[in-house]
Every structure is written in structure tokens, then in C-alpha cells.
Amino acid sequence: VQAGMTPPAPPLHLPVVPAAPNRPPAARPVPAKAASTPDSLFGEALHRLLEIRLTGDAGWRQAQLLRVGREFNLAAPTVHHAAAMAQRILTGEGAWAWDERAVDWQANEVELVYQGELLRLDRLVRRGGTGDWWVLDFKSASRPERDPDLLAQMQRYRLAVQAAHPGTAVQAAFLTGQGRLVVVP
């Protein structure tokens, strides 16, 4: 090394990290999503509209409706129909679930792992005052309570929230596009 020059740095040695042992996954893999249908796209648009609605807003801006239409490949009249249905959910029997005076915690699209299965709840709220949890599921169908599979799904959601909050009352209900709140027994 000549005077005034910096000596070369020593070689860099990185330790080798052993591979992790094969372990079973923590949760069952999420099943492949079924092919989209006009009804499923309408339902997804309804959910998206309910997700993007801000408390106190009177409705959705035209730009929001256009974006939802593009996202789900829906014509403007279909998006407006979904928005009307979402508005009935927001102002119907379950309107309290968006009222900041009635709830002290709220979230949409809540993911929970229960008994190794990933569950996604449309809306989860805790009522102020009582501390009761409410699992709410948005449905465009007028009578979801007549579908045994939907009832079983909601009962599973309720059990998952009860497991996460033992000793707390947990209710489950459908919020329909007709503005009904249908409590699941």
C-alpha cells in the first residue's frame, strides 16, 4: 500500500443461515376464487361502495362511482343500482353501525384466523355503552336468512369473534340491500 492510500478492506464474510425446517402452514390455504359472474361483481361493487363511504358523506362522488364501475367492469346504471342498495344499507335498520355515537370501534373487511381458517368479516363493530360486538355481513339478496350456508358462515364468524373476545357478547346480523337488519339466531 502506497503512502496516503487507504488499505483495502478485509473480505466480507456473511454467515450462512440454515434453512428453516418444513412446517405445516399456520392457516389452510385460501381456496381459489371462483370465476366472476355479473352477480358476484355486483356484490363486490356493493362492498367497495360501503368501504369507501366516509362518515357524514351524503353519497358518493361521481369519480368514485366511475372508479368502482371500472374496477368491476360494470355499466353506469348497474353501479348506480349498487350505490342505491348501499345507501339503503347505510340508512336502514343497521344505520347505527356507522354512527360514531353508537359504536366505539369499527372496521370493514376484518380478517381473522379461526381454527386454521382465514375468515373475512364485512364489518365488525363494538357498540358503545354495552361493549357488545356485532359481526355484520352485507347482502344484496333480500332473504339471506333463508340460506343455511350463509347462516352457518355467520355462526362461524360469531364464534371466531367470541374466541378473540371471551366473555363478551357477540351478535351477528345480515344487512340487506333493502335496508333490513336480520339478526342471526
mmCIF file of C-alpha atoms in Angstrom:
data_model
loop_
_atom_site.group_PDB
_atom_site.id
_atom_site.type_symbol
_atom_site.label_atom_id
_atom_site.label_comp_id
_atom_site.label_asym_id
_atom_site.label_seq_id
_atom_site.Cartn_x
_atom_site.Cartn_y
_atom_site.Cartn_z
ATOM 1 C CA VAL A 1 0.000 0.000 0.000
ATOM 2 C CA GLN A 2 1.461 3.350 -1.002
ATOM 3 C CA ALA A 3 1.622 6.236 1.386
ATOM 4 C CA GLY A 4 -1.622 8.237 1.524
ATOM 5 C CA MET A 5 -3.739 5.403 0.112
ATOM 6 C CA THR A 6 -6.337 3.560 2.120
ATOM 7 C CA PRO A 7 -5.578 -0.119 2.631
ATOM 8 C CA PRO A 8 -8.080 -2.489 1.012
ATOM 9 C CA ALA A 9 -10.978 -3.583 3.204
ATOM 10 C CA PRO A 10 -10.825 -7.127 4.527
ATOM 11 C CA PRO A 11 -13.067 -9.596 2.662
ATOM 12 C CA LEU A 12 -16.687 -9.584 3.777
ATOM 13 C CA HIS A 13 -17.907 -12.907 5.163
ATOM 14 C CA LEU A 14 -21.636 -13.442 5.539
ATOM 15 C CA PRO A 15 -22.762 -16.286 7.777
ATOM 16 C CA VAL A 16 -24.940 -18.894 6.137
ATOM 17 C CA VAL A 17 -28.337 -19.134 7.756
ATOM 18 C CA PRO A 18 -29.630 -22.716 7.815
ATOM 19 C CA ALA A 19 -32.902 -23.353 6.014
ATOM 20 C CA ALA A 20 -35.967 -23.352 8.231
ATOM 21 C CA PRO A 21 -37.416 -26.796 8.858
ATOM 22 C CA ASN A 22 -40.530 -27.657 6.882
ATOM 23 C CA ARG A 23 -43.535 -26.800 8.981
ATOM 24 C CA PRO A 24 -47.205 -27.043 8.176
ATOM 25 C CA PRO A 25 -48.757 -23.680 7.286
ATOM 26 C CA ALA A 26 -50.438 -21.808 10.126
ATOM 27 C CA ALA A 27 -53.650 -21.454 8.175
ATOM 28 C CA ARG A 28 -55.260 -23.512 5.458
ATOM 29 C CA PRO A 29 -54.646 -22.026 2.032
ATOM 30 C CA VAL A 30 -57.396 -19.769 0.813
ATOM 31 C CA PRO A 31 -59.388 -21.611 -1.846
ATOM 32 C CA ALA A 32 -59.078 -20.324 -5.381
ATOM 33 C CA LYS A 33 -61.604 -17.612 -6.118
ATOM 34 C CA ALA A 34 -64.481 -18.724 -8.289
ATOM 35 C CA ALA A 35 -64.840 -17.124 -11.688
ATOM 36 C CA SER A 36 -66.574 -13.774 -11.528
ATOM 37 C CA THR A 37 -70.204 -13.557 -12.532
ATOM 38 C CA PRO A 38 -72.377 -10.471 -13.035
ATOM 39 C CA ASP A 39 -73.943 -11.147 -9.603
ATOM 40 C CA SER A 40 -70.567 -11.575 -7.861
ATOM 41 C CA LEU A 41 -69.203 -8.403 -9.484
ATOM 42 C CA PHE A 42 -72.315 -6.505 -8.382
ATOM 43 C CA GLY A 43 -71.807 -7.791 -4.818
ATOM 44 C CA GLU A 44 -68.140 -6.787 -4.852
ATOM 45 C CA ALA A 45 -69.079 -3.319 -6.094
ATOM 46 C CA LEU A 46 -71.655 -3.027 -3.291
ATOM 47 C CA HIS A 47 -68.971 -3.938 -0.750
ATOM 48 C CA ARG A 48 -66.481 -1.479 -2.221
ATOM 49 C CA LEU A 49 -69.025 1.341 -2.079
ATOM 50 C CA LEU A 50 -69.674 0.590 1.597
ATOM 51 C CA GLU A 51 -65.913 0.514 2.270
ATOM 52 C CA ILE A 52 -65.176 3.880 0.650
ATOM 53 C CA ARG A 53 -68.119 5.766 2.110
ATOM 54 C CA LEU A 54 -66.888 8.280 4.648
ATOM 55 C CA THR A 55 -68.894 9.053 7.761
ATOM 56 C CA GLY A 56 -71.051 12.091 7.189
ATOM 57 C CA ASP A 57 -70.920 11.906 3.395
ATOM 58 C CA ALA A 58 -74.293 12.282 1.713
ATOM 59 C CA GLY A 59 -73.316 9.892 -1.073
ATOM 60 C CA TRP A 60 -70.548 9.001 -3.455
ATOM 61 C CA ARG A 61 -68.866 11.441 -5.783
ATOM 62 C CA GLN A 62 -69.194 10.746 -9.495
ATOM 63 C CA ALA A 63 -65.468 9.966 -9.698
ATOM 64 C CA GLN A 64 -65.890 7.266 -7.039
ATOM 65 C CA LEU A 65 -68.784 5.687 -8.930
ATOM 66 C CA LEU A 66 -66.800 5.732 -12.174
ATOM 67 C CA ARG A 67 -63.805 4.105 -10.446
ATOM 68 C CA VAL A 68 -65.999 1.343 -8.970
ATOM 69 C CA GLY A 69 -67.573 0.775 -12.392
ATOM 70 C CA ARG A 70 -64.137 0.386 -13.989
ATOM 71 C CA GLU A 71 -62.834 -1.808 -11.179
ATOM 72 C CA PHE A 72 -65.683 -4.309 -11.518
ATOM 73 C CA ASN A 73 -66.401 -3.789 -15.225
ATOM 74 C CA LEU A 74 -69.960 -2.619 -14.555
ATOM 75 C CA ALA A 75 -72.074 -0.244 -16.627
ATOM 76 C CA ALA A 76 -73.092 3.054 -15.038
ATOM 77 C CA PRO A 77 -76.746 2.012 -14.412
ATOM 78 C CA THR A 78 -75.536 -1.110 -12.567
ATOM 79 C CA VAL A 79 -73.128 0.926 -10.416
ATOM 80 C CA HIS A 80 -75.938 3.376 -9.600
ATOM 81 C CA HIS A 81 -78.155 0.425 -8.624
ATOM 82 C CA ALA A 82 -75.369 -0.868 -6.322
ATOM 83 C CA ALA A 83 -74.995 2.641 -4.851
ATOM 84 C CA ALA A 84 -78.752 2.853 -4.170
ATOM 85 C CA MET A 85 -78.597 -0.520 -2.427
ATOM 86 C CA ALA A 86 -75.542 0.554 -0.404
ATOM 87 C CA GLN A 87 -77.371 3.741 0.577
ATOM 88 C CA ARG A 88 -80.314 1.659 1.863
ATOM 89 C CA ILE A 89 -77.876 -0.400 3.961
ATOM 90 C CA LEU A 90 -76.286 2.765 5.367
ATOM 91 C CA THR A 91 -79.612 4.418 6.229
ATOM 92 C CA GLY A 92 -81.689 1.340 7.059
ATOM 93 C CA GLU A 93 -82.191 -0.598 10.283
ATOM 94 C CA GLY A 94 -78.416 -1.031 10.706
ATOM 95 C CA ALA A 95 -77.529 2.650 10.252
ATOM 96 C CA TRP A 96 -76.355 2.742 13.877
ATOM 97 C CA ALA A 97 -73.321 0.638 12.801
ATOM 98 C CA TRP A 98 -71.885 3.761 11.088
ATOM 99 C CA ASP A 99 -72.902 6.210 13.829
ATOM 100 C CA GLU A 100 -69.868 7.307 15.830
ATOM 101 C CA ARG A 101 -72.161 7.978 18.816
ATOM 102 C CA ALA A 102 -73.325 4.339 18.789
ATOM 103 C CA VAL A 103 -70.051 2.499 18.159
ATOM 104 C CA ASP A 104 -66.682 2.906 19.802
ATOM 105 C CA TRP A 105 -64.760 0.648 17.392
ATOM 106 C CA GLN A 106 -65.433 -0.263 13.761
ATOM 107 C CA ALA A 107 -63.692 -1.765 10.737
ATOM 108 C CA ASN A 108 -64.549 -3.205 7.339
ATOM 109 C CA GLU A 109 -63.029 -6.329 5.785
ATOM 110 C CA VAL A 110 -61.683 -7.661 9.087
ATOM 111 C CA GLU A 111 -59.530 -10.769 8.695
ATOM 112 C CA LEU A 112 -59.484 -13.371 11.470
ATOM 113 C CA VAL A 113 -57.921 -16.806 11.580
ATOM 114 C CA TYR A 114 -60.194 -19.218 13.400
ATOM 115 C CA GLN A 115 -59.406 -22.917 13.753
ATOM 116 C CA GLY A 116 -56.828 -22.592 10.991
ATOM 117 C CA GLU A 117 -59.220 -20.927 8.540
ATOM 118 C CA LEU A 118 -58.921 -17.357 7.284
ATOM 119 C CA LEU A 119 -62.239 -15.535 7.690
ATOM 120 C CA ARG A 120 -63.074 -12.112 6.283
ATOM 121 C CA LEU A 121 -65.828 -10.183 8.050
ATOM 122 C CA ASP A 122 -67.605 -7.475 6.055
ATOM 123 C CA ARG A 123 -67.975 -5.190 9.073
ATOM 124 C CA LEU A 124 -67.171 -5.587 12.745
ATOM 125 C CA VAL A 125 -68.292 -3.013 15.294
ATOM 126 C CA ARG A 126 -68.389 -2.698 19.068
ATOM 127 C CA ARG A 127 -71.427 -0.919 20.454
ATOM 128 C CA GLY A 128 -70.607 1.930 22.746
ATOM 129 C CA GLY A 129 -72.066 1.562 26.220
ATOM 130 C CA THR A 130 -72.727 -2.190 26.086
ATOM 131 C CA GLY A 131 -69.383 -3.294 24.639
ATOM 132 C CA ASP A 132 -71.190 -5.939 22.576
ATOM 133 C CA TRP A 133 -69.514 -6.921 19.306
ATOM 134 C CA TRP A 134 -71.556 -7.103 16.120
ATOM 135 C CA VAL A 135 -70.500 -9.092 13.074
ATOM 136 C CA LEU A 136 -72.311 -7.578 10.085
ATOM 137 C CA ASP A 137 -72.492 -9.119 6.630
ATOM 138 C CA PHE A 138 -73.640 -7.120 3.599
ATOM 139 C CA LYS A 139 -76.051 -8.960 1.315
ATOM 140 C CA SER A 140 -77.761 -7.869 -1.875
ATOM 141 C CA ALA A 141 -80.160 -10.824 -1.515
ATOM 142 C CA SER A 142 -83.412 -9.886 0.183
ATOM 143 C CA ARG A 143 -83.671 -13.032 2.377
ATOM 144 C CA PRO A 144 -80.162 -14.258 3.314
ATOM 145 C CA GLU A 145 -81.605 -15.772 6.500
ATOM 146 C CA ARG A 146 -83.184 -18.491 4.344
ATOM 147 C CA ASP A 147 -79.784 -19.764 3.161
ATOM 148 C CA PRO A 148 -78.395 -22.455 5.520
ATOM 149 C CA ASP A 149 -74.834 -21.956 4.200
ATOM 150 C CA LEU A 150 -74.936 -18.221 4.928
ATOM 151 C CA LEU A 151 -76.356 -18.857 8.407
ATOM 152 C CA ALA A 152 -73.593 -21.387 9.148
ATOM 153 C CA GLN A 153 -70.977 -18.917 7.903
ATOM 154 C CA MET A 154 -72.310 -16.172 10.173
ATOM 155 C CA GLN A 155 -72.397 -18.508 13.165
ATOM 156 C CA ARG A 156 -68.730 -19.364 12.454
ATOM 157 C CA TYR A 157 -67.890 -15.652 12.271
ATOM 158 C CA ARG A 158 -69.598 -15.118 15.624
ATOM 159 C CA LEU A 159 -67.618 -17.993 17.190
ATOM 160 C CA ALA A 160 -64.375 -16.512 15.832
ATOM 161 C CA VAL A 161 -65.089 -13.112 17.409
ATOM 162 C CA GLN A 162 -66.149 -14.787 20.672
ATOM 163 C CA ALA A 163 -62.839 -16.670 20.712
ATOM 164 C CA ALA A 164 -60.985 -13.372 20.214
ATOM 165 C CA HIS A 165 -63.037 -11.611 22.941
ATOM 166 C CA PRO A 166 -64.018 -14.235 25.532
ATOM 167 C CA GLY A 167 -66.741 -13.253 27.935
ATOM 168 C CA THR A 168 -68.105 -10.549 25.638
ATOM 169 C CA ALA A 169 -71.485 -10.765 23.950
ATOM 170 C CA VAL A 170 -71.248 -11.174 20.179
ATOM 171 C CA GLN A 171 -74.177 -10.694 17.821
ATOM 172 C CA ALA A 172 -74.292 -11.473 14.116
ATOM 173 C CA ALA A 173 -76.602 -9.958 11.522
ATOM 174 C CA PHE A 174 -77.100 -9.519 7.816
ATOM 175 C CA LEU A 175 -77.506 -6.012 6.418
ATOM 176 C CA THR A 176 -79.577 -6.380 3.270
ATOM 177 C CA GLY A 177 -79.822 -4.149 0.229
ATOM 178 C CA GLN A 178 -83.425 -3.455 1.215
ATOM 179 C CA GLY A 179 -82.235 -1.771 4.414
ATOM 180 C CA ARG A 180 -83.106 -4.656 6.730
ATOM 181 C CA LEU A 181 -81.000 -5.790 9.699
ATOM 182 C CA VAL A 182 -81.562 -9.543 10.090
ATOM 183 C CA VAL A 183 -80.165 -10.913 13.356
ATOM 184 C CA VAL A 184 -78.758 -14.421 13.056
ATOM 185 C CA PRO A 185 -80.052 -16.733 15.809
#
